Coordinates of C-alpha atoms in Angstrom, one line a residue:
X22 CA 0.0 0.0 0.0
X23 CA 2.9 2.4 0.6
X24 CA 4.3 4.3 -2.3
X25 CA 7.8 4.4 -1.1
X26 CA 10.0 1.3 -1.4
X27 CA 12.3 0.3 1.4
X28 CA 14.6 -2.5 2.4
X29 CA 14.2 -5.2 5.0
X30 CA 11.1 -5.1 7.2
X31 CA 10.2 -1.5 6.5
X32 CA 8.6 -2.0 3.2
X33 CA 5.2 -3.6 2.5
X34 CA 6.0 -4.3 -1.2
X35 CA 8.8 -6.3 -2.9
X36 CA 9.8 -4.2 -5.9
X37 CA 13.6 -4.1 -5.9
X38 CA 14.0 -7.0 -3.5
X39 CA 16.5 -9.7 -4.6
X40 CA 15.0 -13.1 -5.4
X41 CA 16.6 -15.3 -2.8
X42 CA 16.8 -19.1 -3.2
X43 CA 14.4 -21.0 -5.3
X44 CA 11.1 -20.2 -3.7
X45 CA 8.1 -21.6 -5.5
X46 CA 5.0 -19.7 -6.4
X47 CA 2.8 -21.4 -3.8
X48 CA 4.3 -20.2 -0.6
X49 CA 2.7 -18.5 2.4
X50 CA 3.7 -15.0 1.4
X51 CA 2.3 -15.3 -2.1
X52 CA -0.9 -17.0 -0.8
X53 CA -1.5 -14.0 1.5
X54 CA -1.0 -11.7 -1.5
X55 CA -3.5 -13.7 -3.6
X56 CA -6.0 -13.7 -0.7
X57 CA -5.7 -9.9 -0.6
X58 CA -6.4 -9.7 -4.3
X59 CA -9.5 -12.0 -3.9
X60 CA -10.7 -9.8 -1.1
X61 CA -11.0 -6.7 -3.3
X62 CA -14.2 -7.6 -5.2
X63 CA -15.7 -9.1 -2.0
X64 CA -14.9 -5.9 -0.2
X65 CA -16.6 -3.8 -2.9
X66 CA -19.8 -5.9 -2.8
X67 CA -19.9 -5.6 1.0
X68 CA -19.4 -1.9 0.9
X69 CA -22.1 -1.1 -1.6
X70 CA -24.6 -3.8 -0.5
X71 CA -28.1 -2.5 0.2
X72 CA -27.3 1.0 -1.0
X73 CA -24.0 1.2 0.8
X74 CA -25.4 2.8 4.0
X75 CA -26.4 -0.2 6.1
X76 CA -24.2 -0.1 9.3
X77 CA -24.1 -3.9 9.5
X78 CA -22.8 -4.4 5.9
X79 CA -20.4 -1.5 6.4
X80 CA -19.0 -3.4 9.4
X81 CA -18.5 -6.5 7.3
X82 CA -16.7 -4.3 4.6
X83 CA -14.5 -2.9 7.4
X84 CA -13.6 -6.4 8.5
X85 CA -12.6 -7.3 4.9
X86 CA -10.5 -4.1 4.6
X87 CA -8.8 -4.8 8.0
X88 CA -7.9 -8.3 7.0
X89 CA -6.4 -7.0 3.7
X90 CA -4.3 -4.4 5.7
X91 CA -3.1 -7.1 8.2
X92 CA -2.0 -9.5 5.4
X93 CA -0.2 -6.6 3.8
X94 CA 1.9 -6.3 6.9
X95 CA 2.7 -10.0 7.2
X96 CA 3.3 -11.2 3.6
X97 CA 6.3 -9.0 3.0
X98 CA 7.9 -9.8 6.3
X99 CA 7.5 -13.5 5.8
X100 CA 8.9 -13.3 2.3
X101 CA 12.0 -11.6 3.4
X102 CA 12.6 -13.5 6.6
X103 CA 12.2 -17.0 5.0
X104 CA 13.6 -16.3 1.6
X105 CA 10.2 -16.4 -0.2
X106 CA 10.6 -13.4 -2.4
X107 CA 9.5 -14.2 -5.9
X108 CA 9.0 -12.3 -9.1
X109 CA 5.2 -12.8 -8.7
X110 CA 5.3 -11.3 -5.2
X111 CA 7.3 -8.3 -6.3
X112 CA 4.7 -7.5 -8.9
X113 CA 1.4 -8.7 -7.3
X114 CA 2.0 -7.3 -3.8
X115 CA 2.0 -3.6 -4.8
X116 CA -0.9 -4.2 -7.2
X117 CA -2.9 -5.8 -4.3
X118 CA -2.1 -2.8 -2.1
X119 CA -3.2 -0.3 -4.6
X120 CA -6.3 -2.3 -5.5
X121 CA -7.8 -2.5 -2.0
X122 CA -7.0 1.1 -1.2
X123 CA -8.2 2.3 -4.5
X124 CA -11.4 0.3 -4.3
X125 CA -12.1 1.7 -0.8
X126 CA -11.5 5.3 -1.9
X127 CA -13.5 5.1 -5.1
X128 CA -16.3 3.3 -3.3
X129 CA -16.5 5.8 -0.5
X130 CA -16.5 8.8 -2.9
X131 CA -19.2 7.1 -5.1
X132 CA -21.4 6.7 -2.0
X133 CA -20.9 10.4 -1.2
X134 CA -19.0 9.8 2.1
X135 CA -15.6 11.1 0.9
X136 CA -14.8 14.1 -1.4
X137 CA -13.6 13.1 -4.9
X138 CA -10.7 15.4 -4.6
X139 CA -9.3 13.4 -1.7
X140 CA -9.6 10.2 -3.7
X141 CA -7.9 11.9 -6.7
X142 CA -4.9 13.2 -4.7
X143 CA -4.2 9.9 -3.0
X144 CA -4.6 7.7 -6.1
X145 CA -2.6 10.1 -8.2
X146 CA 0.2 9.9 -5.7
X147 CA 0.1 6.2 -5.3
X148 CA 0.0 5.4 -9.0
X149 CA 2.6 8.0 -9.9
X150 CA 5.0 6.8 -7.3
X151 CA 4.6 3.2 -8.5
X152 CA 5.5 4.3 -12.0
X153 CA 8.4 6.4 -10.7
X154 CA 9.6 3.4 -8.8
X155 CA 9.8 1.4 -12.0
X156 CA 11.6 4.3 -13.7
X157 CA 14.5 4.2 -11.2
X158 CA 14.5 0.5 -10.2
X159 CA 17.6 -0.3 -12.3
X160 CA 19.6 2.4 -10.4
X161 CA 18.6 1.3 -6.9
X162 CA 15.8 1.2 -4.3
X163 CA 14.9 4.2 -2.2
X164 CA 14.6 3.3 1.5
X165 CA 11.4 4.0 3.3
X166 CA 11.3 7.0 5.5
X167 CA 9.4 7.4 8.8
X168 CA 7.1 9.7 7.0
X169 CA 6.3 7.1 4.4
X170 CA 5.4 4.5 7.1
X171 CA 3.4 7.0 9.0
X172 CA 1.5 7.9 5.8
X173 CA 0.6 4.2 5.2
X174 CA -0.6 3.8 8.8
X175 CA -2.6 7.0 8.7
X176 CA -4.2 6.2 5.4
X177 CA -5.3 2.8 6.6
X178 CA -6.8 4.2 9.8
X179 CA -8.6 7.1 8.1
X180 CA -10.1 5.0 5.3
X181 CA -11.1 2.3 7.8
X182 CA -12.9 4.9 9.9
X183 CA -14.7 6.2 6.8
X184 CA -15.8 2.6 5.9
X185 CA -17.5 2.3 9.3
X186 CA -20.8 4.2 9.7
X187 CA -19.6 6.6 12.4
X188 CA -21.5 9.7 13.7
X189 CA -20.9 12.5 16.2
X190 CA -17.3 13.1 17.5
X191 CA -16.0 10.0 15.8
X192 CA -17.1 11.3 12.4
X193 CA -15.2 14.5 13.2
X194 CA -12.2 12.6 14.3
X195 CA -12.1 10.6 11.1
X196 CA -12.2 13.8 9.1
X197 CA -9.1 15.1 10.9
X198 CA -7.4 11.7 10.4
X199 CA -8.1 11.9 6.6
X200 CA -6.7 15.4 6.5
X201 CA -3.5 14.2 8.1
X202 CA -3.3 11.3 5.7
X203 CA -3.7 13.7 2.7
X204 CA -0.9 16.0 4.0
X205 CA 1.4 13.1 4.6
X206 CA 0.5 11.7 1.2
X207 CA 1.6 14.9 -0.6
X208 CA 4.7 15.6 1.5
X209 CA 6.1 12.1 1.3
X210 CA 5.3 11.9 -2.4
X211 CA 7.3 15.1 -3.1
X212 CA 10.2 13.7 -1.0
X213 CA 10.1 10.4 -3.0
X214 CA 10.3 12.3 -6.3
X215 CA 13.3 14.2 -5.0
X216 CA 15.1 11.0 -3.9
X217 CA 14.2 9.3 -7.2
X218 CA 15.8 12.1 -9.2
X219 CA 18.9 12.1 -7.1
X220 CA 19.2 8.3 -7.4
X221 CA 18.8 8.4 -11.1
X222 CA 21.4 11.1 -11.6
X223 CA 23.8 9.1 -9.5
X224 CA 23.1 6.0 -11.4
X225 CA 23.6 7.6 -14.8
X226 CA 26.9 9.2 -13.6
X227 CA 28.1 5.8 -12.5
X228 CA 27.2 4.3 -15.9
X229 CA 29.2 7.1 -17.6
X230 CA 32.2 6.4 -15.4
X231 CA 32.1 2.7 -16.2
X232 CA 31.7 3.4 -19.9
X233 CA 34.9 5.6 -19.8
X234 CA 36.8 3.0 -17.8
X235 CA 35.7 0.1 -20.1
X236 CA 35.1 1.3 -23.6
X237 CA 32.9 -0.9 -25.7
X238 CA 34.5 -3.7 -27.7
X239 CA 33.1 -2.2 -30.9
X240 CA 35.2 1.0 -30.4
X241 CA 38.4 -1.0 -29.8
X242 CA 37.7 -3.0 -33.0
X243 CA 37.1 0.2 -34.9
X244 CA 40.4 1.7 -33.8
X245 CA 42.2 -1.5 -34.6
X246 CA 40.6 -1.6 -38.1
X247 CA 41.5 2.0 -38.7
X248 CA 45.2 1.4 -37.7
X249 CA 45.3 -1.7 -40.0
X250 CA 43.8 0.3 -42.9
X251 CA 46.5 3.1 -42.4
X252 CA 49.2 0.5 -42.4
X253 CA 47.8 -1.1 -45.5
X254 CA 47.7 2.3 -47.3
X255 CA 51.4 3.0 -46.3
X256 CA 52.4 -0.4 -47.7
X257 CA 50.5 0.3 -51.0
X258 CA 52.2 3.7 -51.4
X259 CA 55.6 2.1 -51.0
X260 CA 54.7 -0.5 -53.5
X261 CA 53.5 2.2 -55.9
X262 CA 56.8 4.0 -55.6
X263 CA 58.7 0.8 -56.4
X264 CA 56.5 0.1 -59.4
X265 CA 57.2 3.7 -60.6
X266 CA 61.0 3.1 -60.5
X267 CA 60.6 -0.1 -62.4
X268 CA 58.5 1.6 -65.1
X269 CA 61.2 4.2 -65.7
X270 CA 63.8 1.5 -66.1
X271 CA 65.3 1.9 -62.7
X272 CA 65.4 -0.9 -60.1
X273 CA 64.3 -0.2 -56.5
X274 CA 67.9 -1.0 -55.4
X275 CA 69.4 1.5 -57.8
X276 CA 66.9 4.2 -56.7
X277 CA 67.9 3.5 -53.2
X278 CA 71.6 3.9 -54.0
X279 CA 71.0 7.1 -55.9
X280 CA 69.2 8.6 -52.9
X281 CA 72.1 7.5 -50.7
X282 CA 74.6 9.2 -53.1
X283 CA 72.6 12.4 -53.2
X284 CA 72.4 12.6 -49.4
X285 CA 76.2 11.8 -48.9
X286 CA 77.5 15.2 -49.9
X287 CA 75.0 16.8 -47.6
X288 CA 76.1 14.7 -44.7
X289 CA 79.8 15.5 -45.5
X290 CA 79.1 19.2 -45.6
X291 CA 77.5 19.0 -42.3
X292 CA 80.4 17.1 -40.8
X293 CA 82.9 19.5 -42.3
X294 CA 81.0 22.5 -41.1

């Protein structure tokens, strides 16, 4: 559910986690993730049942939402602790998080219990950060901050309170909780963007350094080929000069001797001078 990736036990999703060992698809961590995905349509039906304002059915919807949030806390921890991180989990876990939170927000706004702008801000942030995470994933993983974990907790509490049919002071309290969740959503989202840009710049700089230190094989071959071509051209020019001497009735050895004789007086004059 969080939009900020983090290592170890701090993150609820698996993007960027190394795949350890040979864990199979059907392990406890992936089963919890699958259960959370299955809970999404069931949660929606419970939320909108009988017009969406029956306190009993809203309580059942809250129970389904709470189970989804709890499994979100445990599946990532189990996967990392017991080496059960898989490619399926790395992709399905954040999808399940966004699906259950998005279904709750959209459902509450459709029922008129939550302003649409709140739903828009939270979903825009969560989807945008997920895309940004894939944009920088090859350069590294951004660790989760305390603000990101607090954002996740506040969102879950606020949305859970809106799912319940609360009135009076509790209704006022949930409004303040949602306001805090929106503020944390925006602030941590901006901080994530800043860290992602810094991480990407550092990654690109490291790639350029590696490229300068280890030039591509194609460049080395091209330089070698150019050197060989120049050597071949020099050889051809020497052969052309020899052929020219032969055509004028002069052997290459004779031409060489004549050049030596012409240069001898010059050497003598230098020596005498």
